[in-house]
Amino acid sequence: MIRMENVHKYFDDIEVLRGINLSIKPGEVVVIVGPSGSGKSTLLRCINRLEKITSGLIEVDGYDLNNKKTDINKVRTEATMVFQQFNLFPHMTVLGNVTLGPNKVRGLSKAKAEDLGRELLIKVGLADKTDVYPRQLSGGQQQRVAIARALALRPKVLLFDEPTSALDPELVGEVLEVMRKLAKEGMTMVVVTHEMGFAKEVADRCIFIDEGIIMEEASPIKFFDSPDHPRLRDFLGKVLEH
Amino acid sequence: MLIETMGMELHPPTFPEAAMANFDFAYHVMWESVPMLMKGLRYTIIITAGGLFFGFILGVASGLMKLSRNPILPRIAGVYIESIRGTPLMVQVMFLYFGLPLLLGMRIPPLTASIIAIAVNAGAYIAEVVRGAVQSIEKGQVEAGRSIGLSRSQTMLYIIWPQAFRRMIPPLGNQFIISLKDTSLLVVIGMGELTRTGQEIIADNFRAFEVWLTVAIIYLAITRTLSYALSVLERRMSVSERS
């Protein structure tokens, strides 16, 4: 589904990704953790080309992202992003946010898009919020709308960029619950997060990135219980303390 | 010839000594001048509406040009915006009406020249309003639009523009009022709008106090109405953004 080979990414002179090799199979849930500034968000943003890589190869659903002929809008409908700050469209209702993609990008009729939208809002537990505006919702509710908006494109992969980092602690659970449900349904997911509990429970594979390099890649059991790399041991020690 | 008459009108008219000494406020003069002033007001409104209509189109086009990633378009827009903002409107009007015809070999009718002058002038300011409003929309909105597969232009149309437009309303309203008042400068090309009509009435009856007061009240009534309409629009359009 996703293949990265020797990916390098520079921001001006700073090398943020230093040779990433990674491949993700359909149906896999991969959790990426790492200290801040490690390049984990950049890695995720490269997968739907919100950031362009400097060198290397990325393939998503068979599309070569570096190829100029690749229709990037098509790739993005297959690998949709959920953002830390939700980024809902404030001038549209909840239903409007969810139906925009299917209607304008996938070409569904308005009525069909709305049916789909309602169905997805039921799935994320917001059936009663279709006609309100994002500002009237809590952070957790907004993030669930954002997940519904991404799902509305029927993507093959969902990319989560620290989806719970901007939420009040008591709202984290409701978002993770939705993500858990998606994982169970077999959705392919790449999740950058600090929620170690979620990683342990839901991930098929955990990846530790530091200084732009994948330092460790393992099953959650091995990753959390007997990590090889001292950097990871150190990192886990710090984040699991509290 | 035109320059001569213009020069005369720009100087204060001379009054008979007697009229100055026992000034009495002639209320009825105000009422009597209204019908003629209304004819002038008609032109003021036509010029303002026409000028702002084309000025808005020009402003949106050049504001978006300024934001373009194309290497040349932002420069073209920049030259236009800076040369208009950096020169007085009165000079622009006289250049357009007295200067350009010498180059073109034909006179531009005063009404057309007036509308063009207001449009070109307002367009430069509106361009900056548009640019500022579009740039004020958070980067995350573009990213969210793009990451659900919308193209650049779709993102602009469905996501950025509707939000930016709301933010444009207060500064646009401001520009509308400025442009309306700026039409009074068109006296220099003899355009028979409200101010010029006031001058003509005074040339007949020498009642400068009453007539200018009436003219001022009419301008005020129009600008107040305009700001009220804009504040209603602003409130309506921001309903969805309030919680």
Coordinates of C-alpha atoms in Angstrom, one line a residue:
Chain A
M1 CA 0.0 0.0 0.0
I2 CA 2.8 2.4 1.0
R3 CA 6.4 1.9 0.1
M4 CA 9.2 4.3 1.0
E5 CA 12.8 3.7 -0.2
N6 CA 15.7 5.7 1.0
V7 CA 13.6 8.9 1.5
H8 CA 15.4 12.1 2.3
K9 CA 13.8 15.4 3.1
Y10 CA 15.5 18.7 3.7
F11 CA 14.0 21.9 5.0
D12 CA 16.6 24.4 3.6
D13 CA 19.9 23.0 5.0
I14 CA 18.4 20.8 7.7
E15 CA 18.0 17.2 6.9
V16 CA 14.8 16.1 8.6
L17 CA 14.4 12.6 7.1
R18 CA 17.7 10.8 6.6
G19 CA 17.0 7.7 4.5
I20 CA 13.7 6.2 5.5
N21 CA 12.8 2.7 4.3
L22 CA 9.3 1.6 5.2
S23 CA 6.5 -0.4 3.7
I24 CA 3.0 -0.7 4.9
K25 CA 0.6 -3.5 3.8
P26 CA -3.2 -3.1 3.3
G27 CA -5.1 -3.4 6.6
E28 CA -2.1 -2.7 8.7
V29 CA -2.1 -0.2 11.6
V30 CA 1.3 1.3 12.0
V31 CA 2.0 3.7 14.9
I32 CA 4.9 6.0 14.7
V33 CA 6.4 7.5 17.8
G34 CA 9.4 9.6 18.5
P35 CA 10.6 12.7 20.3
S36 CA 9.5 16.1 19.0
G37 CA 11.5 17.2 16.0
S38 CA 12.3 13.6 15.2
G39 CA 10.7 13.9 11.7
K40 CA 7.7 11.7 12.4
S41 CA 5.1 14.3 11.3
T42 CA 7.2 15.2 8.3
L43 CA 7.3 11.5 7.3
L44 CA 3.5 11.3 7.5
R45 CA 3.0 14.5 5.6
C46 CA 5.3 13.1 2.8
I47 CA 2.9 10.2 2.3
N48 CA 0.2 12.5 0.8
R49 CA 2.7 15.0 -0.5
L50 CA 1.8 17.9 1.8
E51 CA 5.6 17.9 1.9
K52 CA 7.7 17.0 -1.1
I53 CA 10.6 14.6 -0.5
T54 CA 14.1 15.7 -1.6
S55 CA 15.2 12.3 -2.8
G56 CA 14.2 8.7 -2.7
L57 CA 11.0 6.9 -3.7
I58 CA 7.5 6.9 -2.3
E59 CA 4.7 4.8 -3.7
V60 CA 1.2 5.1 -2.4
D61 CA -1.4 2.7 -3.8
G62 CA 0.8 2.1 -6.8
Y63 CA 1.3 5.8 -7.6
D64 CA 4.8 7.2 -7.6
L65 CA 4.5 10.5 -5.8
N66 CA 7.7 11.9 -7.4
N67 CA 6.3 11.3 -10.9
K68 CA 5.1 14.6 -12.3
K69 CA 2.3 12.8 -14.2
T70 CA 0.8 11.4 -11.0
D71 CA -2.5 13.1 -10.2
I72 CA -1.8 14.1 -6.6
N73 CA -5.4 14.9 -5.9
K74 CA -6.3 11.3 -6.7
V75 CA -3.5 10.0 -4.4
R76 CA -4.8 12.3 -1.6
T77 CA -8.3 10.8 -1.9
E78 CA -6.7 7.4 -1.2
A79 CA -4.5 8.6 1.6
T80 CA -6.4 11.2 3.6
M81 CA -5.0 13.1 6.6
V82 CA -6.5 13.8 10.0
F83 CA -4.8 16.8 11.5
Q84 CA -3.8 17.7 15.1
Q85 CA -5.7 20.9 14.9
F86 CA -8.8 19.3 13.1
N87 CA -8.8 22.0 10.4
L88 CA -12.6 21.7 9.9
F89 CA -14.1 24.3 7.5
P90 CA -15.7 26.8 9.9
H91 CA -18.1 28.2 7.3
M92 CA -19.7 24.9 6.7
T93 CA -22.0 22.8 8.8
V94 CA -20.8 19.4 10.1
L95 CA -22.6 17.7 7.2
G96 CA -21.2 20.2 4.8
N97 CA -17.7 19.4 5.9
V98 CA -18.2 15.7 5.4
T99 CA -20.0 15.9 2.1
L100 CA -17.7 18.3 0.3
G101 CA -15.1 15.7 -0.6
P102 CA -17.5 13.0 -1.9
N103 CA -19.5 15.6 -3.8
K104 CA -16.8 17.7 -5.4
V105 CA -14.0 15.2 -5.6
R106 CA -15.6 11.8 -5.9
G107 CA -18.5 13.2 -8.0
L108 CA -21.3 11.8 -5.9
S109 CA -24.7 13.6 -6.2
K110 CA -25.5 15.9 -3.3
A111 CA -28.2 13.5 -2.0
K112 CA -25.9 10.5 -2.2
A113 CA -23.1 12.4 -0.5
E114 CA -25.5 13.4 2.3
D115 CA -26.6 9.9 2.8
L116 CA -23.0 8.8 3.1
G117 CA -22.3 11.8 5.4
R118 CA -25.1 10.9 7.7
E119 CA -24.0 7.3 7.8
L120 CA -20.5 8.2 8.7
L121 CA -21.6 10.7 11.4
I122 CA -23.6 7.9 13.0
K123 CA -20.4 5.8 12.9
V124 CA -18.4 8.5 14.8
G125 CA -21.3 9.1 17.2
L126 CA -22.4 12.5 16.0
A127 CA -25.7 11.7 14.3
D128 CA -27.4 14.6 16.1
K129 CA -24.8 17.2 15.1
T130 CA -25.2 17.2 11.3
D131 CA -26.5 20.8 11.1
V132 CA -24.4 22.6 13.6
Y133 CA -21.2 24.5 12.8
P134 CA -17.7 23.3 14.0
R135 CA -17.3 26.0 16.5
Q136 CA -20.3 24.7 18.4
L137 CA -18.6 21.4 19.1
S138 CA -16.0 20.3 21.6
G139 CA -12.5 19.4 20.4
G140 CA -13.2 15.7 20.6
Q141 CA -16.4 16.1 18.6
Q142 CA -14.5 18.3 16.0
Q143 CA -11.9 15.6 15.6
R144 CA -14.5 12.9 15.1
V145 CA -16.1 15.1 12.4
A146 CA -12.6 15.4 10.8
I147 CA -12.3 11.6 10.8
A148 CA -15.8 11.3 9.2
R149 CA -14.7 13.9 6.6
A150 CA -11.6 11.8 5.8
L151 CA -13.6 8.6 5.7
A152 CA -16.2 10.1 3.4
L153 CA -13.7 9.8 0.5
R154 CA -13.5 6.0 1.1
P155 CA -9.7 6.2 1.2
K156 CA -7.5 3.2 1.3
V157 CA -5.3 4.7 4.0
L158 CA -5.9 7.1 6.8
L159 CA -3.1 9.2 8.1
F160 CA -3.3 10.6 11.6
D161 CA -1.0 13.4 12.6
E162 CA -1.1 13.5 16.4
P163 CA -4.9 13.4 16.4
T164 CA -5.4 13.7 20.2
S165 CA -2.5 16.1 21.0
A166 CA -4.7 19.3 20.9
L167 CA -7.5 17.8 23.0
D168 CA -8.3 18.2 26.7
P169 CA -7.4 14.9 28.4
E170 CA -11.0 13.9 29.1
L171 CA -11.8 14.1 25.3
V172 CA -9.0 11.9 24.1
G173 CA -10.9 8.7 24.8
E174 CA -13.8 9.4 22.5
V175 CA -11.4 10.0 19.5
L176 CA -9.3 6.9 20.3
E177 CA -12.5 4.9 20.5
V178 CA -13.4 5.8 16.9
M179 CA -9.9 5.0 15.7
R180 CA -10.0 1.6 17.5
K181 CA -13.2 0.8 15.8
L182 CA -11.7 1.7 12.4
A183 CA -8.7 -0.5 13.1
K184 CA -10.9 -3.4 13.9
E185 CA -12.8 -2.9 10.6
G186 CA -9.5 -3.4 8.8
M187 CA -8.7 0.2 7.8
T188 CA -5.1 0.8 6.9
M189 CA -3.9 3.4 9.3
V190 CA -0.6 5.3 9.9
V191 CA -0.8 7.1 13.2
V192 CA 1.7 9.5 14.7
T193 CA 0.8 9.8 18.3
H194 CA 2.0 10.0 21.9
E195 CA -0.8 7.7 23.1
M196 CA 1.3 4.7 24.1
G197 CA -1.7 2.8 25.4
F198 CA -3.4 3.1 22.0
A199 CA -0.2 2.0 20.3
K200 CA 0.2 -1.1 22.5
E201 CA -3.4 -2.1 22.1
V202 CA -4.2 -1.3 18.5
A203 CA -1.0 -1.3 16.5
D204 CA 0.2 -4.1 14.3
R205 CA 3.6 -2.6 14.2
C206 CA 5.3 0.3 16.1
I207 CA 8.0 2.4 14.7
F208 CA 10.4 4.6 16.6
I209 CA 11.9 7.6 14.8
D210 CA 14.7 9.8 16.0
E211 CA 16.8 12.3 14.2
G212 CA 15.2 11.4 10.9
I213 CA 16.0 7.7 11.0
I214 CA 13.8 4.7 11.9
M215 CA 15.6 3.4 14.9
E216 CA 13.4 0.5 15.8
E217 CA 10.5 -1.3 14.1
A218 CA 8.7 -4.0 15.9
S219 CA 5.5 -5.6 17.1
P220 CA 4.0 -3.7 20.0
I221 CA 4.9 -6.5 22.5
K222 CA 8.5 -6.4 21.6
F223 CA 8.5 -2.6 21.1
F224 CA 7.3 -1.9 24.6
D225 CA 8.6 -4.9 26.6
S226 CA 12.0 -5.5 25.2
P227 CA 13.1 -2.7 22.9
D228 CA 16.5 -3.2 21.3
H229 CA 17.6 0.4 20.8
P230 CA 18.8 2.3 23.9
R231 CA 17.3 5.5 22.5
L232 CA 13.9 3.9 22.5
R233 CA 14.3 2.5 26.0
D234 CA 15.3 6.0 27.1
F235 CA 12.3 7.5 25.3
L236 CA 9.8 5.0 26.6
G237 CA 11.2 5.5 30.1
K238 CA 10.4 9.2 29.8
V239 CA 6.9 9.0 28.3
L240 CA 5.6 6.1 30.3
E241 CA 6.7 7.6 33.6
H242 CA 3.7 9.7 34.0
Chain B
M1 CA -10.7 76.8 -21.8
L2 CA -11.7 74.1 -19.5
I3 CA -8.7 74.8 -17.3
E4 CA -9.7 78.4 -17.0
T5 CA -13.3 77.8 -15.9
M6 CA -12.0 75.2 -13.5
G7 CA -9.5 77.6 -12.0
M8 CA -12.3 80.1 -11.3
E9 CA -14.4 77.6 -9.6
L10 CA -11.8 76.3 -7.3
H11 CA -11.4 79.8 -5.8
P12 CA -13.9 81.0 -3.3
P13 CA -16.6 83.0 -5.0
T14 CA -16.6 86.7 -4.1
F15 CA -19.6 88.1 -2.3
P16 CA -21.2 91.5 -2.2
E17 CA -20.1 93.3 1.1
A18 CA -23.7 93.5 2.3
A19 CA -24.4 89.8 2.1
M20 CA -21.4 89.1 4.3
A21 CA -22.3 91.7 6.9
N22 CA -25.8 90.7 7.7
F23 CA -25.8 87.0 7.2
D24 CA -29.1 85.4 7.8
F25 CA -29.7 81.8 7.6
A26 CA -32.1 81.1 4.7
Y27 CA -33.6 77.8 5.6
H28 CA -35.8 77.7 2.5
V29 CA -32.7 77.9 0.3
M30 CA -31.8 74.4 1.5
W31 CA -35.1 73.0 0.5
E32 CA -35.1 74.8 -2.8
S33 CA -31.7 73.4 -3.7
V34 CA -32.7 69.8 -3.1
P35 CA -34.3 69.0 -6.4
M36 CA -31.2 70.1 -8.4
L37 CA -28.9 68.4 -5.9
M38 CA -30.8 65.2 -6.4
K39 CA -29.9 65.3 -10.1
G40 CA -26.3 65.6 -9.1
L41 CA -26.7 62.8 -6.5
R42 CA -27.9 60.6 -9.3
Y43 CA -24.6 60.9 -11.0
T44 CA -22.7 60.4 -7.7
I45 CA -24.5 57.2 -7.2
I46 CA -24.1 56.0 -10.8
I47 CA -20.3 56.7 -10.7
T48 CA -19.9 55.2 -7.3
A49 CA -21.8 52.0 -8.1
G50 CA -20.2 51.6 -11.6
G51 CA -16.7 52.5 -10.2
L52 CA -17.0 50.0 -7.3
F53 CA -18.5 47.3 -9.5
F54 CA -15.5 47.4 -11.9
G55 CA -13.2 48.3 -9.1
F56 CA -14.2 45.2 -7.2
I57 CA -13.5 43.0 -10.2
L58 CA -10.2 44.7 -10.8
G59 CA -9.3 44.5 -7.1
V60 CA -10.1 40.8 -6.8
A61 CA -8.2 40.0 -10.1
S62 CA -5.1 42.0 -9.1
G63 CA -5.3 40.8 -5.4
L64 CA -5.3 37.2 -6.6
M65 CA -2.6 38.0 -9.2
K66 CA -0.5 39.3 -6.3
L67 CA -0.9 35.9 -4.6
S68 CA -0.1 33.9 -7.7
R69 CA 2.9 31.6 -7.8
N70 CA 3.5 32.7 -11.4
P71 CA 6.8 34.8 -11.5
I72 CA 5.3 37.7 -13.5
L73 CA 1.7 38.2 -12.4
P74 CA 2.5 39.4 -8.9
R75 CA 4.8 42.1 -10.3
I76 CA 2.2 43.4 -12.8
A77 CA -0.3 43.6 -10.0
G78 CA 2.3 45.2 -7.7
V79 CA 3.2 48.0 -10.2
Y80 CA -0.5 48.8 -10.6
I81 CA -1.3 48.8 -6.9
E82 CA 1.8 50.9 -5.9
S83 CA 1.4 53.5 -8.7
I84 CA -2.2 54.1 -7.8
R85 CA -1.7 54.1 -4.1
G86 CA 1.3 56.3 -4.5
T87 CA -0.3 59.1 -6.5
P88 CA -3.2 61.5 -5.6
L89 CA -6.6 60.6 -7.0
M90 CA -7.0 64.2 -8.4
V91 CA -3.8 63.7 -10.4
Q92 CA -5.1 60.4 -11.7
V93 CA -8.4 61.9 -12.7
M94 CA -6.8 64.8 -14.6
F95 CA -4.3 62.5 -16.2
L96 CA -7.1 60.3 -17.4
Y97 CA -9.3 63.1 -18.7
F98 CA -6.9 65.8 -19.9
G99 CA -3.6 63.8 -20.4
L100 CA -4.6 60.5 -22.0
P101 CA -6.8 61.9 -24.8
L102 CA -3.7 63.6 -26.2
L103 CA -2.1 60.2 -26.5
L104 CA -5.2 58.4 -27.7
G105 CA -6.4 61.2 -30.0
M106 CA -9.9 61.1 -28.6
R107 CA -11.7 62.5 -25.7
I108 CA -13.2 60.2 -23.1
P109 CA -16.8 61.3 -22.1
P110 CA -16.8 62.7 -18.5
L111 CA -19.1 60.0 -17.1
T112 CA -17.0 57.2 -18.5
A113 CA -13.8 58.8 -17.4
S114 CA -15.3 59.2 -13.9
I115 CA -16.3 55.6 -13.6
I116 CA -12.9 54.5 -14.9
A117 CA -11.1 56.7 -12.5
I118 CA -13.0 55.5 -9.5
A119 CA -12.7 51.9 -10.6
V120 CA -9.0 52.0 -11.2
N121 CA -8.4 53.8 -7.9
A122 CA -10.6 51.7 -5.7
G123 CA -9.3 48.5 -7.5
A124 CA -5.8 49.1 -6.1
Y125 CA -7.0 49.4 -2.5
I126 CA -9.4 46.5 -2.9
A127 CA -6.6 44.4 -4.2
E128 CA -4.7 44.8 -0.9
V129 CA -7.9 44.0 1.0
V130 CA -8.3 40.8 -1.0
R131 CA -4.7 39.8 -0.6
G132 CA -4.8 40.5 3.1
A133 CA -8.0 38.6 3.7
V134 CA -6.9 35.5 1.7
Q135 CA -3.5 35.5 3.5
S136 CA -5.2 35.7 6.8
I137 CA -6.9 32.3 6.4
E138 CA -5.0 29.6 8.3
K139 CA -2.6 27.4 6.4
G140 CA -4.4 24.4 7.9
Q141 CA -7.5 25.2 5.8
V142 CA -5.6 24.8 2.6
E143 CA -4.0 21.6 3.8
A144 CA -7.3 20.2 4.9
G145 CA -8.8 21.1 1.5
R146 CA -5.9 19.6 -0.5
S147 CA -5.8 16.5 1.6
I148 CA -9.4 15.6 0.8
G149 CA -8.4 15.7 -2.8
L150 CA -9.5 19.2 -3.8
S151 CA -7.4 20.9 -6.4
R152 CA -5.8 24.3 -5.8
S153 CA -8.6 26.2 -7.5
Q154 CA -11.3 24.1 -5.8
T155 CA -9.7 24.8 -2.5
M156 CA -9.7 28.5 -3.3
L157 CA -13.3 28.4 -4.4
Y158 CA -14.9 26.3 -1.7
I159 CA -12.6 26.8 1.3
I160 CA -10.5 29.9 1.2
W161 CA -12.7 32.4 -0.7
P162 CA -15.9 32.1 1.4
Q163 CA -13.9 32.6 4.6
A164 CA -11.8 35.4 3.2
F165 CA -14.8 37.2 1.8
R166 CA -16.3 37.5 5.2
R167 CA -13.1 39.1 6.5
M168 CA -13.2 41.5 3.6
I169 CA -16.5 43.0 4.3
P170 CA -15.4 45.6 7.0
P171 CA -12.4 46.9 5.0
L172 CA -14.5 46.8 1.8
G173 CA -17.2 48.8 3.4
N174 CA -14.6 51.3 4.4
Q175 CA -13.3 51.5 0.8
F176 CA -16.9 51.9 -0.5
I177 CA -17.4 55.0 1.7
I178 CA -14.0 56.4 0.7
S179 CA -14.8 56.0 -3.0
L180 CA -18.2 57.5 -2.6
K181 CA -16.7 60.6 -1.1
D182 CA -13.9 60.6 -3.6
T183 CA -16.4 61.2 -6.4
S184 CA -16.5 64.8 -5.2
L185 CA -13.0 65.3 -6.7
L186 CA -14.5 64.7 -10.1
V187 CA -15.5 68.5 -10.1
V188 CA -12.1 69.0 -11.7
I189 CA -13.3 67.4 -14.9
G190 CA -16.6 69.2 -14.8
M191 CA -18.6 66.0 -14.0
G192 CA -22.1 67.1 -12.8
E193 CA -22.2 65.1 -9.7
L194 CA -23.4 66.2 -6.3
T195 CA -20.5 68.5 -5.4
R196 CA -20.3 70.1 -8.8
T197 CA -24.1 70.7 -8.7
G198 CA -23.7 72.4 -5.4
Q199 CA -21.1 74.7 -6.9
E200 CA -23.4 75.5 -9.8
I201 CA -26.3 76.4 -7.5
I202 CA -24.0 78.7 -5.4
A203 CA -22.8 80.4 -8.6
D204 CA -26.4 81.4 -9.1
N205 CA -27.6 82.3 -5.6
F206 CA -24.4 83.0 -3.6
R207 CA -25.8 81.0 -0.7
A208 CA -22.6 79.0 0.1
F209 CA -23.5 78.3 3.7
E210 CA -26.9 76.7 3.1
V211 CA -26.0 74.9 -0.1
W212 CA -22.7 73.3 1.2
L213 CA -24.5 72.4 4.4
T214 CA -27.2 70.6 2.3
V215 CA -24.6 68.9 0.2
A216 CA -22.8 67.7 3.3
I217 CA -26.0 66.4 4.8
I218 CA -26.8 64.4 1.6
Y219 CA -23.3 62.8 1.6
L220 CA -23.7 62.0 5.3
A221 CA -27.1 60.4 4.7
I222 CA -25.8 58.2 1.9
T223 CA -22.6 57.1 3.7
R224 CA -24.6 56.3 6.9
T225 CA -27.0 54.2 4.9
L226 CA -24.1 52.4 3.2
S227 CA -22.4 51.6 6.5
Y228 CA -25.7 50.4 8.0
A229 CA -26.3 48.1 5.1
L230 CA -22.8 46.8 5.4
S231 CA -23.0 46.1 9.1
V232 CA -26.2 44.2 8.5
L233 CA -24.5 42.1 5.8
E234 CA -21.5 41.6 8.1
R235 CA -23.7 40.3 10.9
R236 CA -25.7 38.0 8.6
M237 CA -22.6 36.5 7.1
S238 CA -20.8 35.9 10.4
V239 CA -23.7 34.0 12.0
S240 CA -22.1 30.6 11.2
E241 CA -18.8 31.6 12.7
R242 CA -20.3 32.6 16.1
S243 CA -21.1 29.8 18.5

